[in-house]
Coordinates of C-alpha atoms in Angstrom, one line a residue:
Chain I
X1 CA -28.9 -4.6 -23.7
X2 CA -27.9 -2.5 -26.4
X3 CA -28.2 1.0 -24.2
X4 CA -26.2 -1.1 -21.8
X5 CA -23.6 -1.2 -24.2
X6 CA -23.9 1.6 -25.1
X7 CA -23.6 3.4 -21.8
X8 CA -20.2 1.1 -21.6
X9 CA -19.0 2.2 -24.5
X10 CA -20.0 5.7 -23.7
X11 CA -17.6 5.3 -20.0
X12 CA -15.2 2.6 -21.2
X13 CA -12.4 4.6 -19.1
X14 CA -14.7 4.4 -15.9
X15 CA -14.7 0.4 -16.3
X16 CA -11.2 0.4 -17.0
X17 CA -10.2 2.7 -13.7
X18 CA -12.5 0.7 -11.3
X19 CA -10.4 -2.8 -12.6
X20 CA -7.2 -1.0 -12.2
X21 CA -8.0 0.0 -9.1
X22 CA -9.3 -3.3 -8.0
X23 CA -6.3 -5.1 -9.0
X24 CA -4.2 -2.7 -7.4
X25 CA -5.9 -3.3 -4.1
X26 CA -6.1 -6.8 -4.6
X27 CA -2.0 -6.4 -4.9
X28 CA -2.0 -4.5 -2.0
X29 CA -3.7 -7.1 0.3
X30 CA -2.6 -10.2 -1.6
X31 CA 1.0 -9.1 -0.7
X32 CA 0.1 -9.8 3.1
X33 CA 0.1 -13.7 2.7
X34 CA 2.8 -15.5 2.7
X35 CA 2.2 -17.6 -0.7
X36 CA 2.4 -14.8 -2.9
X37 CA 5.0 -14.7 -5.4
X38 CA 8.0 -12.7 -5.2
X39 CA 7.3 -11.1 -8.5
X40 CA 6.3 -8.1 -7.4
X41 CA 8.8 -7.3 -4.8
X42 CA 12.1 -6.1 -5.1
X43 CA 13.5 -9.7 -4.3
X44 CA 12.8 -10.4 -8.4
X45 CA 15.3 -10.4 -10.9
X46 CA 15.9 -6.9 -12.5
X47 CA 14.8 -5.0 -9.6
X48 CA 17.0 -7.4 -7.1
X49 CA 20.5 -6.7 -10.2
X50 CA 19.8 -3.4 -10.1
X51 CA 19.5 -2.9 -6.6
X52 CA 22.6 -4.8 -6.0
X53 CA 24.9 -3.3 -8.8
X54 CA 23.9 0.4 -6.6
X55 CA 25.0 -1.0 -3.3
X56 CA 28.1 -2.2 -4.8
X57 CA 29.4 1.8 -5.2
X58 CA 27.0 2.8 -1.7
X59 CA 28.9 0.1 0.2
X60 CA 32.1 1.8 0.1
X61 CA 30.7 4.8 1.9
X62 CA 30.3 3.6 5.4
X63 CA 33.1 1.2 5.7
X64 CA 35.6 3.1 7.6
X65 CA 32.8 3.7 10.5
X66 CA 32.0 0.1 9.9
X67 CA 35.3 -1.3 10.7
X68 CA 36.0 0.7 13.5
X69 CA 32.4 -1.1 14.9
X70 CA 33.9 -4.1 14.2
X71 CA 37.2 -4.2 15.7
X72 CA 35.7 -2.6 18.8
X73 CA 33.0 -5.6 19.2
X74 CA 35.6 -7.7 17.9
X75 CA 37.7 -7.1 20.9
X76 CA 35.0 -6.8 23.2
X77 CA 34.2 -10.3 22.7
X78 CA 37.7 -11.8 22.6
X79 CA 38.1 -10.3 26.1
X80 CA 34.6 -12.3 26.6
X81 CA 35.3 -15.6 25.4
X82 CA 39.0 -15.6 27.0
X83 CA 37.3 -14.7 30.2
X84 CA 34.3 -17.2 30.2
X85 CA 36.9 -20.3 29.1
X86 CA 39.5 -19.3 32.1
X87 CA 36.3 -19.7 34.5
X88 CA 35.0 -23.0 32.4
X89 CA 39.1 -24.3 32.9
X90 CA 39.0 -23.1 36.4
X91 CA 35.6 -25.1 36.9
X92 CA 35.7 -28.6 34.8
X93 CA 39.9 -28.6 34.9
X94 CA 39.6 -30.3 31.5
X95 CA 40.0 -27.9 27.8
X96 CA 39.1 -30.4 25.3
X97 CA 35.5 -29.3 26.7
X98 CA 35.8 -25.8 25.1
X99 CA 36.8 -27.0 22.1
X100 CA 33.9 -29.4 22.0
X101 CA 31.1 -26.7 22.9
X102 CA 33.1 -24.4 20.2
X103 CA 31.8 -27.2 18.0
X104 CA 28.7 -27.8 19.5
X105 CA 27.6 -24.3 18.6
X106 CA 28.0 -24.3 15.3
X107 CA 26.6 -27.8 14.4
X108 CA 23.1 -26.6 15.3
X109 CA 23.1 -23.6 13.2
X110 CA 23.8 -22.6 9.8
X111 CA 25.1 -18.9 9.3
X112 CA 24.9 -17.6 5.8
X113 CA 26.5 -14.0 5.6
X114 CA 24.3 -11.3 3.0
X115 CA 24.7 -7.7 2.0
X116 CA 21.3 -5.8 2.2
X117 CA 21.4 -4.3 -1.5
X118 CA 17.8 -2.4 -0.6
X119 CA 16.3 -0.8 2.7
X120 CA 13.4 1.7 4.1
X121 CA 13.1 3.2 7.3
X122 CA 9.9 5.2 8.2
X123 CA 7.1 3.5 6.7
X124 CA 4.7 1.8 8.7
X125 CA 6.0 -1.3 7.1
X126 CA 9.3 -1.5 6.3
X127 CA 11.3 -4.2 4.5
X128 CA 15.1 -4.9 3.3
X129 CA 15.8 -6.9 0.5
X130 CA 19.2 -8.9 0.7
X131 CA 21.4 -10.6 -2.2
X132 CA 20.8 -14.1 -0.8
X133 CA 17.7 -16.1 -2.0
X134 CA 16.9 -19.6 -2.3
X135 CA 19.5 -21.1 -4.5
X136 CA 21.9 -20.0 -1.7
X137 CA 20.0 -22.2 0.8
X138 CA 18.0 -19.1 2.1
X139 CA 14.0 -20.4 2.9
X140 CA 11.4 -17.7 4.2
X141 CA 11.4 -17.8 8.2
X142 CA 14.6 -17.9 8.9
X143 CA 16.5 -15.2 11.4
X144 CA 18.6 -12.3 10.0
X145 CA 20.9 -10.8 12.5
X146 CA 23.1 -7.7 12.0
X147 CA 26.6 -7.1 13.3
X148 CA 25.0 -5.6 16.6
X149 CA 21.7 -7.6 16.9
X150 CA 18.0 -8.8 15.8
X151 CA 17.2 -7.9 12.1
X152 CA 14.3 -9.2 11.2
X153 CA 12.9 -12.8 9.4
X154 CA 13.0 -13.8 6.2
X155 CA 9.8 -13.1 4.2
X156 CA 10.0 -13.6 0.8
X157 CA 12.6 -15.4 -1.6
X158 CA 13.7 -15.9 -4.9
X159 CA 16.5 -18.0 -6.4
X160 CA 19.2 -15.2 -6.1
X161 CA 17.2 -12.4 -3.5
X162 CA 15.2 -12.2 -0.7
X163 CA 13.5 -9.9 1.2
X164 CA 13.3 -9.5 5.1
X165 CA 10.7 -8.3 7.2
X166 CA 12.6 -6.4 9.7
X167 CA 11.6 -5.4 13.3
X168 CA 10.8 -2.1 11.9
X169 CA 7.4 -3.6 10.6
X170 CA 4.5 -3.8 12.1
X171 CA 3.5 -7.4 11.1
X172 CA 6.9 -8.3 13.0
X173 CA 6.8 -9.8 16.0
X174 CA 9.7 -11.3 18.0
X175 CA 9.9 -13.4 20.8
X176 CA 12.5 -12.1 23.5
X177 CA 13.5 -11.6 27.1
X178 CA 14.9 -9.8 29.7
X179 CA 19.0 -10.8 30.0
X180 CA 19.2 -11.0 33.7
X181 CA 15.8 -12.1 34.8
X182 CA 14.6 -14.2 31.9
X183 CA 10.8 -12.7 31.6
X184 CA 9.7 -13.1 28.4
X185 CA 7.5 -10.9 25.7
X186 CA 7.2 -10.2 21.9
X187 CA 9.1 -7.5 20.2
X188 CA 6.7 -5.2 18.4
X189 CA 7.3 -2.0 16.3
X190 CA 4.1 0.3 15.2
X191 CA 5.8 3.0 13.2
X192 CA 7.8 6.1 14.6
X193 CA 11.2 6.5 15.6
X194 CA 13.5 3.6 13.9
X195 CA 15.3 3.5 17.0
X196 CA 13.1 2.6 19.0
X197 CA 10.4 -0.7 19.6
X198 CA 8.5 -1.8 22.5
X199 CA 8.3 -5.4 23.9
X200 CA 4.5 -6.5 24.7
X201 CA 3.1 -8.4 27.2
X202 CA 5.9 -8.7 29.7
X203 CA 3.7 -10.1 33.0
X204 CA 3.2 -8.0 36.1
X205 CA 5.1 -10.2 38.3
X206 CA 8.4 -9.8 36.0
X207 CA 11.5 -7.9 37.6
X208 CA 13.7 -5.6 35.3
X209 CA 15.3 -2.4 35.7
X210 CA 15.8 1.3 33.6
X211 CA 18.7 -0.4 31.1
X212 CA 18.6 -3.8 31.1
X213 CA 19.4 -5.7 28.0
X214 CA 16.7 -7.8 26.0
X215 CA 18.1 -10.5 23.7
X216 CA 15.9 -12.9 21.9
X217 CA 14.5 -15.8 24.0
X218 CA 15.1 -18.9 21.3
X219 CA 11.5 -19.9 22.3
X220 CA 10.7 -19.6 18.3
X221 CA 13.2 -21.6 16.9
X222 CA 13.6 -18.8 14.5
X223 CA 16.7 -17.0 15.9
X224 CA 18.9 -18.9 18.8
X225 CA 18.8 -18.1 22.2
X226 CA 21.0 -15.3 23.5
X227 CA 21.1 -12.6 20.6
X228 CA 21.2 -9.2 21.7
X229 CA 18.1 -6.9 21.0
X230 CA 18.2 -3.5 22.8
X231 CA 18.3 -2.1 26.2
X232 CA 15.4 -1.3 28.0
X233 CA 15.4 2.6 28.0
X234 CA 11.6 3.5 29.0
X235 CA 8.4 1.7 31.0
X236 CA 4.6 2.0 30.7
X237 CA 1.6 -0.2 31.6
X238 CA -0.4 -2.1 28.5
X239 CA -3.5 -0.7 27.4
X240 CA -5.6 -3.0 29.6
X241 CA -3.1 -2.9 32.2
X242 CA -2.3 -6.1 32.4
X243 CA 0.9 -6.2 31.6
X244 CA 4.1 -4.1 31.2
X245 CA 5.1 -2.1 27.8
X246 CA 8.7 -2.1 27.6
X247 CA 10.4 0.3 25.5
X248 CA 13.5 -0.4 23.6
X249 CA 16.3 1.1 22.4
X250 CA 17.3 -1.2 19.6
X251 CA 21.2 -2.2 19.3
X252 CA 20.8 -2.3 15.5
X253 CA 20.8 0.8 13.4
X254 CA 19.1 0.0 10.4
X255 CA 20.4 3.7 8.4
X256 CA 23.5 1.9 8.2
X257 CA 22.6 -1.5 7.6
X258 CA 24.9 -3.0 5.0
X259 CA 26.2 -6.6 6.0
X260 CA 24.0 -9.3 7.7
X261 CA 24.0 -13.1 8.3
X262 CA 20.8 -15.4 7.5
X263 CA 20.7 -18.5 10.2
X264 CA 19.1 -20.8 10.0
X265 CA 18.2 -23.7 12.7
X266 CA 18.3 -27.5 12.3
X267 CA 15.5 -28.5 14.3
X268 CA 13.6 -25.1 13.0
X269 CA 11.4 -27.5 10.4
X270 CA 10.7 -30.1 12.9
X271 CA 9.4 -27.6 15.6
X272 CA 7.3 -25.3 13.4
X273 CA 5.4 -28.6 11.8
X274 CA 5.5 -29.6 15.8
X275 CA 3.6 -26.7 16.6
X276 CA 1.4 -26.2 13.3
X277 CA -0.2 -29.8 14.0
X278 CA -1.0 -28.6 17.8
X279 CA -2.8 -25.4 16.6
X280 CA -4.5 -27.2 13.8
X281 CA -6.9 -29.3 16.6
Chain K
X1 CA 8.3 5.9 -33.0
X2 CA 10.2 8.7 -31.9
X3 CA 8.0 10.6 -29.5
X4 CA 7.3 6.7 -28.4
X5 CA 10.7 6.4 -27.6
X6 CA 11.2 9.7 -26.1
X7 CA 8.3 8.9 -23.8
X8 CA 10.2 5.7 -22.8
X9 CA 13.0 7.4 -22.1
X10 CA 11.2 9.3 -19.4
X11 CA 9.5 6.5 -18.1
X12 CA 12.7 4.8 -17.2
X13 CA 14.6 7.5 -16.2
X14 CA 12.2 8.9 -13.2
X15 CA 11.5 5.5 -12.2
X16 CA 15.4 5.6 -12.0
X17 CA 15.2 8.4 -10.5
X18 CA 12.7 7.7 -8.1
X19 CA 13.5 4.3 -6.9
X20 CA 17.2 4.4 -6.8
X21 CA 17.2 8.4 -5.2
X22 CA 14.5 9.9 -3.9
X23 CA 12.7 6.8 -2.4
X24 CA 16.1 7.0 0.5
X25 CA 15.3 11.1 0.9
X26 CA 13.4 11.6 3.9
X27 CA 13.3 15.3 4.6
X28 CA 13.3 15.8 8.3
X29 CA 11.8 12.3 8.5
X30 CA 8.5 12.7 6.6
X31 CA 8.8 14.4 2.9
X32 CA 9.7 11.9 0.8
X33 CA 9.3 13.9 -2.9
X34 CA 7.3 11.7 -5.3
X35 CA 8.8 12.9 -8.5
X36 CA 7.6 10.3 -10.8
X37 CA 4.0 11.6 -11.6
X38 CA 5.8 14.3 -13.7
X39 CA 5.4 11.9 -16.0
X40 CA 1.3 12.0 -15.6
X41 CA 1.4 16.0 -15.3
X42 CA 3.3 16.0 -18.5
X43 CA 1.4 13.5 -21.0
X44 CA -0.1 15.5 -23.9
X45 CA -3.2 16.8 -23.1
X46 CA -5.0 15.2 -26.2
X47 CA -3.9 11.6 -24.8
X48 CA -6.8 9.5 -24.5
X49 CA -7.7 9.3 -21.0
X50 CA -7.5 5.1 -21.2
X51 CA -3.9 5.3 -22.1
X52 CA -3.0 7.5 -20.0
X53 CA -4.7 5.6 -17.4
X54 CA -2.7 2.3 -18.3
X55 CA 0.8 4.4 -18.1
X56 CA 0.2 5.7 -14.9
X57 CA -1.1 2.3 -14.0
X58 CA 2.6 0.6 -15.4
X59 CA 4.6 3.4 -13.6
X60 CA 3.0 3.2 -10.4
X61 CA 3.1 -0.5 -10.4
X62 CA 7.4 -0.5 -11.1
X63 CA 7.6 1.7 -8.8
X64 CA 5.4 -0.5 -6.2
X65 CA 7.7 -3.9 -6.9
X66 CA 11.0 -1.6 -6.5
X67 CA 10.0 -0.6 -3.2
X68 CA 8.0 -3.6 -1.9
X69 CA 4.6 -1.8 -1.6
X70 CA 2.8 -3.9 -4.4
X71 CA -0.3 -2.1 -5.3
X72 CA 0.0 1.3 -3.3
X73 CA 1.6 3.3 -5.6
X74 CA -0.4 2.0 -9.1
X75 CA -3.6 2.7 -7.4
X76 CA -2.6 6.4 -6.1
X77 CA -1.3 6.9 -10.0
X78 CA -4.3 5.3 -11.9
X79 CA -6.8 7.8 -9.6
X80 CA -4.5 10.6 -10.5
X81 CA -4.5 10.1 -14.3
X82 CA -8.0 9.4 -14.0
X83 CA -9.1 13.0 -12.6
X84 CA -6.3 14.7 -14.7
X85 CA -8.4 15.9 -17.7
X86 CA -10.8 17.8 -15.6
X87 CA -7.8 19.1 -13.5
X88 CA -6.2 20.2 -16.3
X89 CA -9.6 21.4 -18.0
X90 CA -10.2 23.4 -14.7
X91 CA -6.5 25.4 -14.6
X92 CA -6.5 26.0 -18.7
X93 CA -8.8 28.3 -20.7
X94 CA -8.1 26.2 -23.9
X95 CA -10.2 24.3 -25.8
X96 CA -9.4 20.5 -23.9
X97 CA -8.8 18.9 -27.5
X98 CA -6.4 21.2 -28.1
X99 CA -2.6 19.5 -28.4
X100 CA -0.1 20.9 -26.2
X101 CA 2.1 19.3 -23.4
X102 CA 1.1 20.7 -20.1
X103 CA 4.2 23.2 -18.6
X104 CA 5.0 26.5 -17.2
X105 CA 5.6 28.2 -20.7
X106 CA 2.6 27.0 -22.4
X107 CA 0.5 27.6 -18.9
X108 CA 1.4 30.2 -17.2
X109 CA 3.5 29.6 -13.5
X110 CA 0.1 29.9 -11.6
X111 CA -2.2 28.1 -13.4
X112 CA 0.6 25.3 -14.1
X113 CA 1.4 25.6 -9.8
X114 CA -2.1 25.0 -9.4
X115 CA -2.4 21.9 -11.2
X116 CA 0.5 20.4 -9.7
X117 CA -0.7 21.5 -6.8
X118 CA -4.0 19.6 -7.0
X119 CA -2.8 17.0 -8.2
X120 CA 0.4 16.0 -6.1
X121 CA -1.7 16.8 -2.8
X122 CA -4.3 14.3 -4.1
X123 CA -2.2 11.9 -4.7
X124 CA 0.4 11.9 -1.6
X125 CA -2.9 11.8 0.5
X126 CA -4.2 8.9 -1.1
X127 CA -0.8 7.0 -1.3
X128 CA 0.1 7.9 2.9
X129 CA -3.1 7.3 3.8
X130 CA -2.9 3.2 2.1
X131 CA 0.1 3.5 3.6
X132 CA -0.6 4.4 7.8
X133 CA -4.3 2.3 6.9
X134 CA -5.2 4.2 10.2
X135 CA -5.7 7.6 10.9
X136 CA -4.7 6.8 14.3
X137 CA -1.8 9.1 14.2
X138 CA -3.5 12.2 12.4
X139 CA -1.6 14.7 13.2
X140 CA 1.6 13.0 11.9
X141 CA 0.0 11.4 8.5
X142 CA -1.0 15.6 7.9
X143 CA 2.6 16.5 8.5
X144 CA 4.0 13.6 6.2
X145 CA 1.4 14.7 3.6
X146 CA 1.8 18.3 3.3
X147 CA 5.6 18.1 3.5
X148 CA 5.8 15.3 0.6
X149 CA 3.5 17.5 -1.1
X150 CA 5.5 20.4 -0.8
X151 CA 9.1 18.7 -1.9
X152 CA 7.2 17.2 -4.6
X153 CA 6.2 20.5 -6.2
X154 CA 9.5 22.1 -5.6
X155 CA 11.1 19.0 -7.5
X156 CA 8.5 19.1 -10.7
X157 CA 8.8 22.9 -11.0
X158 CA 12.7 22.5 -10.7
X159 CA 12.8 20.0 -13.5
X160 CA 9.9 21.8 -15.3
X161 CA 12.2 24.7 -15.8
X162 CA 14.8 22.9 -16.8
X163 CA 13.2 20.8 -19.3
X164 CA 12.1 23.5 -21.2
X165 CA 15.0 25.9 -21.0
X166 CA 16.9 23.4 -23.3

């Protein structure tokens, strides 16, 4: 006992580097549940004020590119709606309609808008933190979408940050579809080119061409129906050539990520209890 | 207290440094310099090895919950500190109780390159390598690892030189 002691004594600093280590590692794959704490992220307090009071100045920097996205999207989809409710007057010969779908839209979702105070780009695992948490009404899993498209999910919160697991992860997964033909897969990223994803398991039967668009198939209840993803730039078979490997280009550019909105879905509690209680049996 | 609070001031200011600059430099995509271990190069070499052990452990844990990567980093920095006496012991002819703060002047460039060296390579391959958790990409994890390595080094000698200038 005593040479035990001794010997402990003798490599105390051995003892204390194989705890450190072990608690680091523990960290390291604690972090990949989802009940950890948001203590050690960047979504806690000091990090989260500090991170925001630098985004304040860095904001500044990109607006005048930023504005000129906006108008142009802006006008693209005034021309959009204006066309879509001439054909719906054309069809139903009745406008109170519009203004009742108008409504409609919104009732089912709730849009909270964000600034992304933090953000990575070419780790394997990428994450944004956002100056939203859960005093604001923002709950891990909802949908974060970006003036151009998909964002990510919301991963971790605290009362006044949270942080987003982006597509540019590779514990993301999204479920989307082809626009025009309504095939469905799951939008996957596995490190590389931040441009770029790849959408899994799209069936051998499915019909698409070189540049369609992909938008999110509302199948998760995370993000709605309808919101654009990418374009289809590039084609390959799966691994066990079963299915098709889509690659994307992605509409969002997450270098110059600055505002976003948080959704978040009515019936999203309802259907993810729904569908926890099925996989349970 | 006041080579405490000197040491404090470090502490903070190349986590600064680190989290709020050099975290967003990606050189050509891959070298992302890591100049926070300065602060373990630089810890006088009579500094029992526990302590420095725990700093390195502190450092590499704030930078970890600044960039979301709970764990990584600390891990990368507490193997780092704890092979840094025989590093040191290894690139300096002195006698290893001897108290001096490790440095270009008081090492010589070479020896001091060397160390870093060492050091920095070691710990870049240890932090990618958590990082990618696959060496399915090899050839790109060597390329991220050699050219972190390489703006790491520049950065220390840079502010190395400066430091003691003053």
């Amino acid at each position: 006992m005593r040479n035990l002691l001794n010997f402990l004594l003798k490599y105390n600093y051995w003892l204390l580097f194989i705890i450190l280590e072990v608690f680091s590692l523990v960290l390291l794959f604690r972090f990949n549940s989802y009940q950890g704490s948001a203590f050690f992220t960047s979504a806690n307090y000091v990090s989260g004020i500090l991170y925001e009071g630098v985004s304040e100045i860095t904001s500044y920097f990109g607006l005048h590119t930023l504005n000129r996205d906006l108008v142009q999207r802006n006008v693209k989809l005034e021309l959009e709606v204006e066309r879509l409710s001439q054909a719906l007057k054309e069809y139903t010969k009745d406008t109170t309609v519009i203004s009742q779908m108008r409504r409609d839209v919104l009732q089912d979702y709730k849009v909270f808008s964000a600034r992304v105070v933090n953000n990575s780009l070419n780790r394997t695992d990428n994450y944004i933190t956002i100056n939203r948490g859960s005093s604001d009404g923002v709950l891990p899993e909802m949908g974060v979408i970006g003036g151009n498209g998909v964002v990510g999910i919301v991963y971790h919160t605290s009362s006044h940050f949270a942080v987003v697991l982006p597509v540019l992860n590779s514990k993301s997964s999204i479920s989307c579809k082809i626009h025009r033909t309504d095939y469905f897969g799951l939008l996957r990223w596995d490190g590389g080119d931040s441009q770029y994803a790849w959408v899994k398991d799209v069936p051998r039967h499915s019909e698409f061409t070189l540049g369609d668009t992909v938008v999110t198939s509302g199948h998760s209840s995370v993000f709605p129906e309808g919101i654009p993803v990418g374009v289809v730039d590039d084609m390959s078979d799966s691994h066990d050539g079963l299915s098709y490997l889509l690659k994307v280009r992605l509409f969002t550019d997450f270098a110059r990520l600055n505002d976003v909105c948080v959704i978040s879905s009515k019936g999203q509690k309802e259907q993810a209890g729904l569908e926890d209680s099925i996989s349970i049996k | 207290m006041i080579q405490f609070l000197h040491r404090l001031l470090w502490f903070v200011i190349l986590l600064l440094v680190q989290v709020l600059i050099l975290n967003h430099l990606h050189i050509d995509g891959y070298g992302t310099p890591v100049l926070f271990i300065y602060y373990i190069f630089m810890l006088n070499a009579e500094t029992p090895r526990i302590s420095v052990m725990l700093q390195a452990f502190c450092l590499g844990l704030c930078v970890d919950i600044f960039s979301n990567t709970p764990g990584m980093n600390a891990s990368a920095c507490t193997l780092l500190a704890f092979v840094r006496r025989g590093l040191l012991a290894s690139q300096v002819d002195r006698d290893i109780n001897e108290d001096y703060e490790p440095g270009i002047r008081i090492m010589g460039f070479w020896p001091f390159s060397r160390y870093i060296f060492i050091g920095s390579i070691l710990y870049v391959l240890v932090w990618q390598t958590i990082d990618t958790f696959s060496f399915f990409r090899i050839g790109e994890l060597v390329f991220k690892i050699l050219a972190s390595t390489a703006t790491t080094m520049l950065c220390i000698l840079c502010v190395d030189t400066i430091r003691r200038k003053k």
